[in-house]
Each structure stands twice: as C-alpha cells, then as structure tokens.
C-alpha cells in the first residue's frame, strides 16, 4: 500500500499546526522537552504521519487500509532533553519500514505513552500503562506527553533527521459529580489491590430510579450493563436534543446527523425511565479499566487479576448496600454488546447462582473454534489459510456485503507497533491479557507470534479450559445446567463485522441438545452487522441505543417466573 503523495499543492493547515520543517530526512528524532515533565519516563513513543491535516494525527490511527502511517519504540528511563530515533530499524504500520514511506508532505505527531512499574503478588515486576481515567486510551491518557502536530517534508532517501518535540503533558480528567438520576460509587478492591501491589478501585455510574430519594423503604433489582470503559452513564439525557447541534455524519450507519439521533434516543429513554409504568430498578455501568485494556472482561485472570470475584463479591454487594439493592441472585441481571455481550454471558456461566439472566448481544467469540475466523485448536496459523503451495490472508473486518477493510495480520501488526508484550491496549492484546497464562517475564504468554501468526497450542489449550464459554458449558453442564435454565439469551447479526456470528452458531448447536434444556433463546439478524441486539423492528443504528429498555420485559418475565417465595416484588413497583 502507498499513500497519495502531497506535492506541489498548497495544503490548508488546521489551527493547531504550529510551524513546519522543510528538512528532507529518512528518520525522526523525537526529543522530550527539558521542563514541565517528570524526571524520567518508561513507555512507548508512538509516531504518526498522515496527509490529512483536518484532525490531530493521534486521533486518526486505525487498522484499515486507509490508516495513517504509525511507528512505535520503547523507552526506558527517557530523561528531559534526551531523544529517541525512529528510523529503518523500527517496525511500522501499514508500511513496515520508514524507507517505504513515499516522498512528500505530511502532518506528524508523536505521543509518549507512559508506563508505571508494578510489583505483582506473584513476585514478578512489569512495566505497564496504568489506568488513569481515559479508559486505557493512549491518545488521551493523563500523564502522557504529546507533540504539537507539525507539517514536514519527508524524503526516504534523505540524510537528515526531522526533529519532533514532546512538549505537552496531558492533564487529569475530572471525576463526574452526582446528579438527580446518576450517582457515583468508588469501591476499593482488596483482591485486586493485593494482586497489583497498589490500591485498585472499581468505579460505577449508577442510574437510580424515579422516586429513589422519596422512597427510602424500597429495594431494587440490579442490572449490570457490561461493556467498554464508560466515563459516565451513557444514553440518558434529561433535556431534548440541542436545537443548535452541529450534525456529525456516521460512516458506519450512513446517517447524516447520527449525533442528533443519539441525543433524541437518550432523551426518549429519560422519559421512559421517569414514566409512571416503568419498573423501578438500578442500572450500573462499571469502570474496571486496568493496565491492559479499557475493561477486565469481568472474569478472574492470571494477568489482570481476580476481577470476576472482585466485581461479584466486592463491588456489587457494596453498590447494593449503598443504593438499596435487593442483594440476591434472583434480582441481578446482566446485558451488553460485543465485549459487554461476552462479559454478560461469562459472569452468568461462571457465577450461575449470582445472576438471574444474561442478555448477550453480538458477544466476542464464545467458542474458540471460531476466534473470529481462526480455529485455535486446529489451525496452525492465525494470519493465513495455507496450502502446499499458496496461502491467503485471513480477514479481520468486513461490511454486510463482505468487503474487507483489514486483515488479521494488519490488525495484529498495528497492535505490535503500539505496544509489545501485550501492551497496545487494543483488542487482540486484551483477549491475550485476559485469557493467557502468565509468562516467566510477568507478561501474558503469546497465543501466537505477532509477526508470523504461528499459534501456540499449549496456550490455546489454556484458553479453552478457562475461557471458551461453549466448551465450559458443555463440559460442566451436568453441574451448572440446572442453574442456568432460562438465563441464557444471545443475539447476533449474521453479517457481524468481526465474524462473531460464527461462534454463536456452534454454541447454539450445543444449547439445542443440552440436557437439561437451556430454555433461553438465540436470535440472528438477517444481514445485520455489529452489534445487532435482538430488535428486528429497528435498524441497528437505533436498536443499539436501546439496551436499557429493550430487555426490561424479558427481565420482568424472568422475575415473575423465578423469584423465590417471599421475595420482594412490590417495594420497587411504586
């Protein structure tokens, strides 16, 4: 792949561009400024080049064929006034080497993603990016140091260095305050603090029901809305859409003013939530971001720590105590999409009596024979389908027509550029951090070689026995099946962008034959992409905004069918 070269034409500069360099060079010298920073840094220096000057380069990074050029290199003890060089020995994406970048004018930006040192309870020491309030997003994480976007002229045959200055430290992100309907909770986890060797907190954004303060006698069912890092409770708005809102186009849904649709749906939910006939309950979105990803996948992990136990036995009881939850397994439900879909099903399977129903939409792979497009147990390579004389790239992302925007190799190489040792904060590294055994060096063991795609079968076996949800259900159904009857609900589009429907097909094959019967449901959306969640009456652009209302009838039905004798079915139905 080659980018269109920008030569001989005037290029409009955004207001953030401050100066330019005309030096032709085949390498970049990235210097940490001398004042206003810490005494030294461990971390990853990420450099981005793009012909597009409309937005900062750091916000343009993605896995697709349209991506900007990215390079990354580790730094250990980088001091103010010192620099790091990115040249021909540094791996890049989409092009692998700086020498392959076409001659031309580019907008350039560098980011120093800061690492902390963690002394783990297993006696090992690792350097990782601490969760500091931005959901493990290297583009925005407080404490990271960035350069100002600069326009440069680049020549792969030049002999001079282009100098970039890391001169701006990203400031802290303010914590959200309580409102009438959205309250905050912060719980120190003793389990996680012991694992990480420092205090670890789990944060929650709790949507409380109408009349919560006026009915102190009421106790409420609890719904855990699992998913990626939330900086607030999403999809809830107490005022109509902003009449002066500037429309933002959604390429994903081809909607010219999708932000207005989002605001309208959020306001409509507020009106439902406060209406006389809506059941009163608690809904929580949880911030369990950690040094590897924007959330923990809500299970115990050799690398991330005992998050499953911490959430189930520390955080949720503390939340129920503070906000008057009923506090019994029959009154707790989980739902979510994608990562949240996997989490919803995983906590239901692993803690079958602590929750009374999981509604898993477009879940991350729940059967590792279809880890997107790879069979971890039979394939030898995650990147290619190989024959005796040829091979073909495995796809990583498609649209509903089957058009491919990137391959498995591309996505994995970008992650390797963003961070080695499972430190990119991106999707494949997240799965690896959660599912893999801990390595001798303290970091997760690789499920496959990130340059060749060769699968490590011993690690794959560990994944199967601990996190392959279909395998675990089938293996343990005699014990857990009676506890899961009526609790499993799965929804996915049959053209999911990440091929997540494939794992659902084979999971359903088991559920159909399970004894005792599973008594739940599995539904597919015809030609629907990621993340279809069971509502065939609306386009996915709308239904994905209705998680907090669409499963309520199913939850109420489940409560009616399963609540034990003497259960509180009235105090929360005022």
Coordinates of C-alpha atoms in Angstrom, one line a residue:
X1 CA 0.0 0.0 0.0
X2 CA 1.1 3.5 -0.7
X3 CA -0.4 6.8 0.3
X4 CA -1.2 9.6 -2.1
X5 CA 1.8 11.9 -2.2
X6 CA 1.1 15.6 -1.5
X7 CA 3.5 17.6 -3.7
X8 CA 3.4 20.9 -5.4
X9 CA 0.0 21.9 -4.0
X10 CA -1.0 24.2 -1.2
X11 CA -2.4 22.3 1.8
X12 CA -4.7 24.0 4.2
X13 CA -3.4 23.9 7.8
X14 CA -5.7 23.5 10.8
X15 CA -5.4 26.0 13.6
X16 CA -3.4 23.5 15.7
X17 CA -0.5 23.4 13.3
X18 CA 2.4 25.5 14.7
X19 CA 5.3 25.7 12.4
X20 CA 6.8 23.3 9.8
X21 CA 10.1 21.7 8.8
X22 CA 11.4 21.6 5.3
X23 CA 14.3 19.2 6.0
X24 CA 14.3 16.0 4.0
X25 CA 15.1 13.0 6.1
X26 CA 14.9 9.3 6.5
X27 CA 14.5 9.3 10.2
X28 CA 12.8 11.1 13.1
X29 CA 14.5 12.5 16.2
X30 CA 11.9 12.7 19.0
X31 CA 13.0 14.7 22.0
X32 CA 11.4 15.0 25.4
X33 CA 11.3 18.7 26.4
X34 CA 13.6 19.8 29.3
X35 CA 11.0 21.3 31.7
X36 CA 7.5 20.7 32.9
X37 CA 7.8 16.9 32.8
X38 CA 8.8 14.1 35.1
X39 CA 12.4 13.3 35.8
X40 CA 12.3 10.2 33.5
X41 CA 9.9 8.1 31.6
X42 CA 9.4 4.4 30.8
X43 CA 6.9 3.8 28.0
X44 CA 6.2 3.7 24.3
X45 CA 6.9 6.5 21.8
X46 CA 4.4 6.4 19.0
X47 CA 4.9 8.5 15.8
X48 CA 2.1 9.1 13.3
X49 CA 2.4 10.5 9.8
X50 CA -0.7 11.4 7.7
X51 CA -1.5 13.5 4.7
X52 CA -4.7 14.6 6.4
X53 CA -4.4 17.8 8.4
X54 CA -8.0 18.2 9.4
X55 CA -7.6 16.4 12.8
X56 CA -4.7 15.6 15.0
X57 CA -2.8 12.6 13.7
X58 CA -3.1 10.7 17.0
X59 CA -6.9 10.6 16.5
X60 CA -6.6 9.2 13.0
X61 CA -4.9 5.9 13.9
X62 CA -6.9 2.8 12.9
X63 CA -6.4 -0.7 11.5
X64 CA -7.8 -0.2 8.0
X65 CA -6.2 0.2 4.6
X66 CA -6.9 3.9 4.9
X67 CA -4.9 4.3 8.1
X68 CA -2.1 6.8 8.6
X69 CA 1.5 5.6 9.0
X70 CA 2.5 4.6 12.6
X71 CA 5.8 3.6 14.2
X72 CA 6.5 2.7 17.8
X73 CA 9.5 2.2 20.0
X74 CA 10.0 1.5 23.7
X75 CA 11.9 3.9 26.0
X76 CA 13.3 3.1 29.4
X77 CA 14.4 6.0 31.7
X78 CA 14.0 8.6 29.0
X79 CA 15.1 11.9 30.6
X80 CA 14.2 15.5 29.7
X81 CA 16.4 16.8 26.9
X82 CA 17.1 13.2 25.6
X83 CA 15.7 11.8 22.4
X84 CA 14.8 8.6 20.7
X85 CA 15.2 7.9 17.0
X86 CA 12.7 6.3 14.7
X87 CA 14.4 5.0 11.5
X88 CA 14.8 2.0 9.4
X89 CA 15.1 -0.5 12.3
X90 CA 11.6 0.4 13.7
X91 CA 8.5 -1.6 12.8
X92 CA 5.7 0.3 11.2
X93 CA 2.1 0.1 10.1
X94 CA 0.7 0.0 7.4
X95 CA 4.1 0.2 5.8
X96 CA 6.7 -1.8 7.7
X97 CA 9.7 0.4 7.2
X98 CA 10.2 4.2 7.1
X99 CA 12.1 3.7 3.8
X100 CA 8.9 2.6 2.2
X101 CA 7.1 5.9 3.1
X102 CA 6.7 7.9 -0.2
X103 CA 8.4 11.2 -0.5
X104 CA 6.0 14.0 0.3
X105 CA 4.5 16.4 2.8
X106 CA 2.9 15.0 5.9
X107 CA 1.4 16.1 9.2
X108 CA 3.4 14.5 12.0
X109 CA 2.7 13.9 15.7
X110 CA 4.4 11.9 18.5
X111 CA 2.9 10.5 21.7
X112 CA 4.8 9.2 24.7
X113 CA 2.6 6.6 26.3
X114 CA 3.7 6.4 29.9
X115 CA 4.4 3.1 31.7
X116 CA 4.4 2.6 35.5
X117 CA 6.2 -0.2 37.4
X118 CA 4.0 -2.8 39.1
X119 CA 5.3 -5.3 41.6
X120 CA 2.8 -8.2 41.3
X121 CA 1.7 -10.6 44.0
X122 CA 3.4 -13.4 42.1
X123 CA 6.8 -11.8 42.7
X124 CA 7.2 -10.6 39.1
X125 CA 7.8 -6.9 38.1
X126 CA 6.2 -5.5 34.9
X127 CA 6.0 -2.1 33.3
X128 CA 2.5 -1.2 32.1
X129 CA 0.4 1.9 31.3
X130 CA -1.7 2.5 34.5
X131 CA -5.4 3.2 34.0
X132 CA -5.5 7.0 34.7
X133 CA -9.0 8.0 33.7
X134 CA -9.2 7.8 29.9
X135 CA -10.1 4.1 29.6
X136 CA -6.6 2.9 28.6
X137 CA -6.7 5.2 25.5
X138 CA -3.1 6.2 24.7
X139 CA -4.3 9.1 22.7
X140 CA -5.8 10.8 25.7
X141 CA -4.5 9.2 28.9
X142 CA -3.5 11.8 31.5
X143 CA 0.3 12.0 32.1
X144 CA 1.1 11.1 28.5
X145 CA 3.3 13.6 26.7
X146 CA 2.4 14.7 23.1
X147 CA 4.0 16.9 20.5
X148 CA 2.1 19.6 18.6
X149 CA 1.1 18.4 15.1
X150 CA 3.6 19.7 12.6
X151 CA 3.8 19.7 8.8
X152 CA 7.0 18.2 7.5
X153 CA 8.5 17.3 4.2
X154 CA 9.8 13.8 4.1
X155 CA 12.3 12.0 1.8
X156 CA 13.1 8.3 2.4
X157 CA 16.4 8.9 0.6
X158 CA 17.3 12.0 2.7
X159 CA 20.1 12.0 5.3
X160 CA 18.8 14.5 7.9
X161 CA 16.7 13.9 10.9
X162 CA 13.3 15.5 11.4
X163 CA 13.1 16.8 15.0
X164 CA 9.9 16.4 16.9
X165 CA 9.5 17.8 20.5
X166 CA 7.3 16.1 23.1
X167 CA 6.2 19.2 24.9
X168 CA 2.7 18.9 26.2
X169 CA 1.6 16.8 29.2
X170 CA -2.0 15.7 29.1
X171 CA -3.8 16.8 32.2
X172 CA -6.1 14.9 34.6
X173 CA -9.7 14.1 33.7
X174 CA -12.1 15.5 36.3
X175 CA -14.3 13.0 38.1
X176 CA -18.1 13.2 37.3
X177 CA -20.4 14.6 40.0
X178 CA -23.7 13.1 41.2
X179 CA -26.9 14.2 39.5
X180 CA -30.5 13.5 40.5
X181 CA -30.5 10.3 38.5
X182 CA -26.9 9.4 38.0
X183 CA -24.9 8.6 41.2
X184 CA -21.2 7.6 41.6
X185 CA -19.6 4.8 43.6
X186 CA -16.0 4.0 44.1
X187 CA -15.0 0.8 45.8
X188 CA -11.5 -0.3 46.8
X189 CA -10.9 -3.9 45.9
X190 CA -8.8 -5.8 48.4
X191 CA -8.5 -8.7 46.0
X192 CA -7.2 -6.5 43.2
X193 CA -5.0 -4.3 45.4
X194 CA -3.2 -7.4 46.6
X195 CA -2.7 -8.7 43.1
X196 CA -1.3 -5.4 41.7
X197 CA 0.7 -4.4 44.7
X198 CA -1.1 -1.0 44.9
X199 CA -4.6 0.3 45.7
X200 CA -7.1 -0.6 43.0
X201 CA -10.6 0.9 42.8
X202 CA -13.6 -0.1 40.8
X203 CA -15.9 2.8 39.8
X204 CA -19.6 2.8 38.9
X205 CA -22.0 5.1 37.3
X206 CA -25.4 4.2 38.7
X207 CA -28.7 5.2 37.2
X208 CA -31.2 5.4 40.1
X209 CA -34.9 5.2 39.5
X210 CA -37.5 7.9 39.6
X211 CA -38.5 8.4 43.2
X212 CA -35.3 6.9 44.6
X213 CA -34.9 9.6 47.3
X214 CA -38.6 9.8 48.1
X215 CA -39.0 6.0 48.7
X216 CA -36.3 5.0 51.3
X217 CA -38.2 1.8 52.1
X218 CA -37.9 0.5 48.5
X219 CA -35.2 -2.0 47.5
X220 CA -34.4 -2.6 43.8
X221 CA -33.4 -5.2 41.3
X222 CA -30.0 -4.5 39.8
X223 CA -28.9 -4.6 36.1
X224 CA -25.2 -4.6 35.2
X225 CA -24.8 -3.0 31.7
X226 CA -21.4 -4.5 30.8
X227 CA -19.3 -3.0 28.1
X228 CA -16.2 -0.9 27.3
X229 CA -14.9 1.9 29.6
X230 CA -17.7 4.4 30.5
X231 CA -16.7 7.9 31.5
X232 CA -20.4 8.4 32.6
X233 CA -23.7 6.6 32.3
X234 CA -24.4 6.7 28.6
X235 CA -27.6 7.1 26.7
X236 CA -29.5 9.2 29.3
X237 CA -30.4 12.8 28.7
X238 CA -32.9 14.9 30.7
X239 CA -33.3 17.6 28.0
X240 CA -34.4 17.4 24.3
X241 CA -31.8 17.4 21.6
X242 CA -29.8 20.6 21.3
X243 CA -31.5 22.7 18.6
X244 CA -28.2 24.2 17.6
X245 CA -26.4 20.9 17.4
X246 CA -23.9 20.7 14.5
X247 CA -24.6 17.4 12.7
X248 CA -21.9 14.7 12.7
X249 CA -22.0 12.1 9.9
X250 CA -21.8 8.4 10.9
X251 CA -19.9 6.5 8.3
X252 CA -20.8 3.2 10.0
X253 CA -24.5 3.7 9.7
X254 CA -24.5 6.2 6.8
X255 CA -26.5 8.7 8.9
X256 CA -26.0 12.4 8.1
X257 CA -26.8 13.5 11.7
X258 CA -26.3 10.5 13.9
X259 CA -25.4 12.6 17.0
X260 CA -28.9 14.0 16.9
X261 CA -30.4 10.5 16.8
X262 CA -28.3 9.7 19.8
X263 CA -29.5 12.7 21.7
X264 CA -33.1 12.0 20.8
X265 CA -32.9 8.4 21.9
X266 CA -31.2 9.4 25.2
X267 CA -34.0 11.9 25.9
X268 CA -36.7 9.3 25.0
X269 CA -35.2 6.9 27.4
X270 CA -35.3 9.5 30.2
X271 CA -39.0 10.0 29.5
X272 CA -39.5 6.2 29.7
X273 CA -37.4 5.9 32.9
X274 CA -39.4 8.5 34.7
X275 CA -42.8 7.4 33.4
X276 CA -45.4 6.0 35.8
X277 CA -45.4 2.5 34.4
X278 CA -41.7 1.9 34.0
X279 CA -40.4 -0.6 36.6
X280 CA -38.0 0.9 39.2
X281 CA -34.6 -0.6 39.2
X282 CA -30.9 0.2 39.4
X283 CA -28.6 0.1 36.3
X284 CA -24.9 0.4 36.6
X285 CA -22.1 0.9 34.1
X286 CA -18.8 -0.1 35.6
X287 CA -15.3 1.4 35.0
X288 CA -12.9 -1.6 35.5
X289 CA -10.2 -0.3 33.2
X290 CA -6.8 -1.7 34.0
X291 CA -3.2 -1.6 32.8
X292 CA -4.0 -3.9 29.8
X293 CA -7.4 -2.7 28.5
X294 CA -10.4 -0.5 29.0
X295 CA -12.1 -3.2 31.0
X296 CA -11.3 -6.5 32.6
X297 CA -13.8 -8.9 30.8
X298 CA -15.3 -9.4 34.3
X299 CA -13.5 -12.7 35.0
X300 CA -10.5 -13.8 37.0
X301 CA -7.3 -13.7 35.1
X302 CA -3.7 -14.7 35.6
X303 CA -2.5 -11.3 34.2
X304 CA -5.3 -8.8 35.0
X305 CA -6.3 -10.2 38.4
X306 CA -9.4 -11.6 40.1
X307 CA -11.8 -9.2 38.5
X308 CA -14.6 -11.7 38.4
X309 CA -14.6 -12.2 42.2
X310 CA -13.9 -8.5 42.8
X311 CA -16.9 -7.4 40.8
X312 CA -19.2 -10.2 42.1
X313 CA -18.3 -10.3 45.7
X314 CA -16.8 -6.9 46.5
X315 CA -18.2 -4.2 44.1
X316 CA -21.8 -5.4 43.6
X317 CA -22.5 -6.0 47.3
X318 CA -21.1 -2.5 48.1
X319 CA -23.3 -1.0 45.4
X320 CA -26.4 -2.8 46.6
X321 CA -25.7 -1.7 50.1
X322 CA -25.3 1.9 49.2
X323 CA -28.2 2.1 46.7
X324 CA -30.6 -0.3 48.4
X325 CA -30.4 -3.2 46.0
X326 CA -32.3 -6.3 46.9
X327 CA -29.0 -8.1 47.1
X328 CA -30.0 -11.6 46.0
X329 CA -29.1 -13.6 42.9
X330 CA -32.7 -13.7 41.6
X331 CA -32.7 -9.9 41.5
X332 CA -29.5 -9.4 39.4
X333 CA -29.3 -9.3 35.6
X334 CA -26.6 -8.6 33.1
X335 CA -26.6 -7.4 29.5
X336 CA -24.3 -5.8 27.0
X337 CA -23.0 -5.9 23.5
X338 CA -19.7 -7.1 21.9
X339 CA -17.2 -7.1 24.8
X340 CA -20.2 -6.5 27.1
X341 CA -22.0 -9.4 25.5
X342 CA -19.2 -11.8 26.3
X343 CA -19.0 -10.4 29.8
X344 CA -22.7 -10.8 30.4
X345 CA -22.6 -14.4 29.3
X346 CA -19.3 -15.1 31.1
X347 CA -20.4 -13.9 34.5
X348 CA -23.7 -15.8 34.2
X349 CA -21.8 -19.0 33.3
X350 CA -19.0 -18.6 35.9
X351 CA -21.3 -17.4 38.7
X352 CA -24.6 -19.2 37.7
X353 CA -26.5 -18.5 41.0
X354 CA -25.3 -14.9 41.5
X355 CA -27.2 -13.7 38.4
X356 CA -30.7 -14.5 37.0
X357 CA -30.3 -13.7 33.3
X358 CA -27.8 -12.7 30.7
X359 CA -28.7 -10.9 27.5
X360 CA -25.6 -11.2 25.3
X361 CA -25.7 -9.2 22.1
X362 CA -23.0 -9.7 19.4
X363 CA -20.7 -11.3 22.0
X364 CA -17.0 -11.5 21.5
X365 CA -16.1 -15.1 20.5
X366 CA -17.8 -17.5 22.8
X367 CA -16.4 -20.6 21.1
X368 CA -12.7 -20.5 20.3
X369 CA -13.1 -22.8 17.3
X370 CA -14.3 -19.6 15.8
X371 CA -12.0 -17.0 17.3
X372 CA -13.3 -14.6 14.7
X373 CA -12.0 -16.6 11.7
X374 CA -9.4 -18.8 13.4
X375 CA -9.9 -22.3 14.9
X376 CA -7.4 -22.1 17.8
X377 CA -7.4 -25.8 18.2
X378 CA -6.9 -27.0 14.6
X379 CA -5.4 -24.1 12.7
X380 CA -1.6 -23.7 12.8
X381 CA -1.6 -20.0 11.8
X382 CA -3.9 -17.1 12.8
X383 CA -3.0 -14.8 9.8
X384 CA -3.2 -17.1 6.8
X385 CA -5.0 -20.1 5.4
X386 CA -2.2 -22.1 3.9
X387 CA -1.9 -24.9 1.3
X388 CA 1.0 -26.8 0.0
X389 CA 1.9 -24.0 -2.5
X390 CA -0.1 -21.0 -1.6
X391 CA -1.8 -19.0 1.1
X392 CA -4.5 -16.4 1.6
X393 CA -4.8 -13.7 4.2
X394 CA -7.5 -14.2 6.8
X395 CA -9.9 -11.2 7.0
X396 CA -10.2 -9.1 10.1
X397 CA -13.2 -6.9 9.3
X398 CA -16.0 -6.8 6.7
X399 CA -19.2 -5.0 6.0
X400 CA -22.5 -6.6 5.3
X401 CA -21.5 -7.1 1.6
X402 CA -18.4 -8.9 2.7
X403 CA -16.0 -6.1 1.7
X404 CA -12.8 -6.4 3.7
X405 CA -11.2 -3.3 5.3
X406 CA -8.2 -5.0 7.1
X407 CA -6.7 -8.4 7.6
X408 CA -5.8 -10.3 10.7
X409 CA -2.1 -9.7 10.1
X410 CA -2.7 -5.9 9.7
X411 CA -4.6 -5.6 12.9
X412 CA -2.1 -7.6 14.9
X413 CA 0.9 -5.7 13.4
X414 CA -0.7 -2.4 14.4
X415 CA -1.1 -3.7 17.9
X416 CA 2.6 -4.7 18.0
X417 CA 3.6 -1.2 16.7
X418 CA 1.5 0.4 19.5
X419 CA 3.0 -1.8 22.2
X420 CA 5.0 -5.0 22.6
X421 CA 4.4 -7.6 25.4
X422 CA 0.6 -7.3 25.1
X423 CA 0.7 -3.6 25.9
X424 CA -1.1 -2.0 23.0
X425 CA -4.4 -1.6 24.8
X426 CA -6.2 -2.9 21.7
X427 CA -8.4 -5.9 21.1
X428 CA -6.2 -8.9 20.4
X429 CA -3.9 -7.9 23.2
X430 CA -6.9 -7.5 25.5
X431 CA -8.0 -11.1 24.9
X432 CA -4.5 -12.3 25.3
X433 CA -4.1 -10.5 28.6
X434 CA -7.4 -11.9 30.0
X435 CA -7.2 -15.4 28.7
X436 CA -3.4 -16.4 28.7
X437 CA -1.3 -17.8 31.4
X438 CA 1.3 -15.5 32.9
X439 CA 4.7 -15.8 31.4
X440 CA 8.1 -16.1 33.0
X441 CA 8.7 -12.4 32.4
X442 CA 5.5 -11.4 34.1
X443 CA 3.6 -10.6 30.9
X444 CA 0.9 -12.7 29.2
X445 CA 2.1 -15.7 27.2
X446 CA 1.5 -15.1 23.5
X447 CA -1.4 -17.0 21.8
X448 CA 0.5 -16.6 18.6
X449 CA 3.6 -15.0 17.2
X450 CA 2.6 -11.4 16.3
X451 CA 4.9 -11.4 13.2
X452 CA 4.2 -14.8 11.7
X453 CA 0.8 -15.8 13.1
X454 CA 2.0 -19.2 14.3
X455 CA -0.3 -20.4 17.1
X456 CA 1.0 -21.7 20.4
X457 CA -1.1 -24.8 21.0
X458 CA -0.3 -25.0 24.8
X459 CA -1.6 -21.5 25.3
X460 CA -4.7 -22.3 23.2
X461 CA -5.4 -25.3 25.4
X462 CA -5.3 -23.0 28.5
X463 CA -7.7 -20.6 26.8
X464 CA -10.1 -23.5 26.1
X465 CA -10.2 -24.8 29.6
X466 CA -10.7 -21.4 31.3
X467 CA -12.4 -19.0 28.9
X468 CA -14.1 -20.9 26.0
X469 CA -17.6 -20.4 27.2
X470 CA -19.2 -23.0 24.9
X471 CA -16.6 -25.6 25.9
X472 CA -17.1 -24.8 29.6
X473 CA -20.9 -25.0 29.4
X474 CA -20.7 -28.3 27.5
X475 CA -18.0 -29.7 29.9
X476 CA -19.8 -28.7 33.1
X477 CA -23.5 -28.7 32.0
X478 CA -24.4 -31.6 34.4
X479 CA -23.5 -29.3 37.3
X480 CA -24.3 -25.8 36.0
X481 CA -27.0 -26.5 33.5
X482 CA -29.9 -26.7 36.1
X483 CA -28.7 -23.4 37.5
X484 CA -28.6 -21.7 34.0
X485 CA -32.1 -22.8 32.7
X486 CA -33.9 -19.8 31.4
X487 CA -31.0 -17.5 31.9
X488 CA -29.1 -17.5 28.5
X489 CA -30.1 -15.2 25.7
X490 CA -27.8 -14.5 22.7
X491 CA -28.4 -12.1 19.8
X492 CA -26.1 -11.5 16.8
X493 CA -26.3 -10.3 13.2
X494 CA -25.4 -12.9 10.6
X495 CA -23.1 -10.4 8.9
X496 CA -21.3 -9.3 12.0
X497 CA -18.3 -7.2 11.0
X498 CA -16.0 -9.3 13.1
X499 CA -17.5 -12.7 12.2
X500 CA -18.8 -13.1 15.8
X501 CA -21.9 -14.9 14.5
X502 CA -19.8 -18.0 13.6
X503 CA -19.1 -18.8 17.3
X504 CA -22.8 -18.3 18.1
X505 CA -23.8 -20.9 15.5
X506 CA -21.8 -23.7 17.1
X507 CA -22.7 -22.6 20.6
X508 CA -26.4 -22.8 19.7
X509 CA -25.7 -26.3 18.3
X510 CA -24.8 -27.4 21.8
X511 CA -27.6 -25.4 23.5
X512 CA -30.2 -27.1 21.3
X513 CA -29.1 -30.5 22.6
X514 CA -28.3 -29.6 26.2
X515 CA -29.8 -31.8 28.9
X516 CA -31.5 -30.4 30.9
X517 CA -32.8 -27.9 28.3
X518 CA -31.3 -24.4 28.4
X519 CA -34.8 -22.7 28.0
X520 CA -33.4 -19.5 26.7
X521 CA -33.1 -18.0 23.2
X522 CA -30.7 -17.4 20.3
X523 CA -31.7 -15.0 17.6
X524 CA -30.0 -13.8 14.4
X525 CA -30.4 -10.6 12.5
X526 CA -30.6 -11.0 8.7
X527 CA -27.7 -9.1 7.1
X528 CA -27.2 -7.2 10.3
X529 CA -23.8 -6.1 11.2
X530 CA -22.1 -5.5 14.6
X531 CA -23.7 -5.1 17.1
X532 CA -27.3 -6.4 16.4
X533 CA -29.0 -7.0 19.7
X534 CA -32.3 -8.7 19.0
X535 CA -34.6 -5.9 17.9
X536 CA -35.7 -6.7 14.4
X537 CA -38.2 -3.8 14.3
X538 CA -35.5 -1.1 14.2
X539 CA -32.3 -0.5 12.2
X540 CA -29.2 -1.4 14.3
X541 CA -28.2 2.3 14.4
X542 CA -31.3 2.8 16.6
X543 CA -31.6 -0.5 18.5
X544 CA -28.1 -0.4 19.8
X545 CA -29.1 2.7 21.7
X546 CA -32.0 0.9 23.5
X547 CA -30.2 -1.7 25.7
X548 CA -31.6 -0.1 28.8
X549 CA -35.2 -0.5 27.7
X550 CA -35.4 -3.4 25.3
X551 CA -34.6 -6.2 27.7
X552 CA -36.9 -4.9 30.5
X553 CA -39.9 -7.0 29.5
X554 CA -37.8 -10.1 29.5
X555 CA -36.3 -9.3 32.9
X556 CA -39.7 -8.8 34.4
X557 CA -40.9 -12.1 33.0
X558 CA -37.9 -13.8 34.4
X559 CA -38.5 -12.3 37.8
X560 CA -42.1 -13.5 37.8
X561 CA -41.1 -17.0 36.8
X562 CA -38.2 -17.4 39.2
X563 CA -38.4 -15.2 42.3
X564 CA -38.4 -17.3 45.4
X565 CA -41.4 -17.5 47.8
X566 CA -41.5 -14.4 49.9
X567 CA -39.3 -12.3 47.6
X568 CA -39.8 -8.5 47.5
X569 CA -41.8 -8.0 44.3
X570 CA -43.7 -4.8 45.5
X571 CA -41.5 -2.2 47.2
X572 CA -39.8 -1.3 43.8
X573 CA -43.1 -1.2 41.8
X574 CA -44.4 2.1 43.2

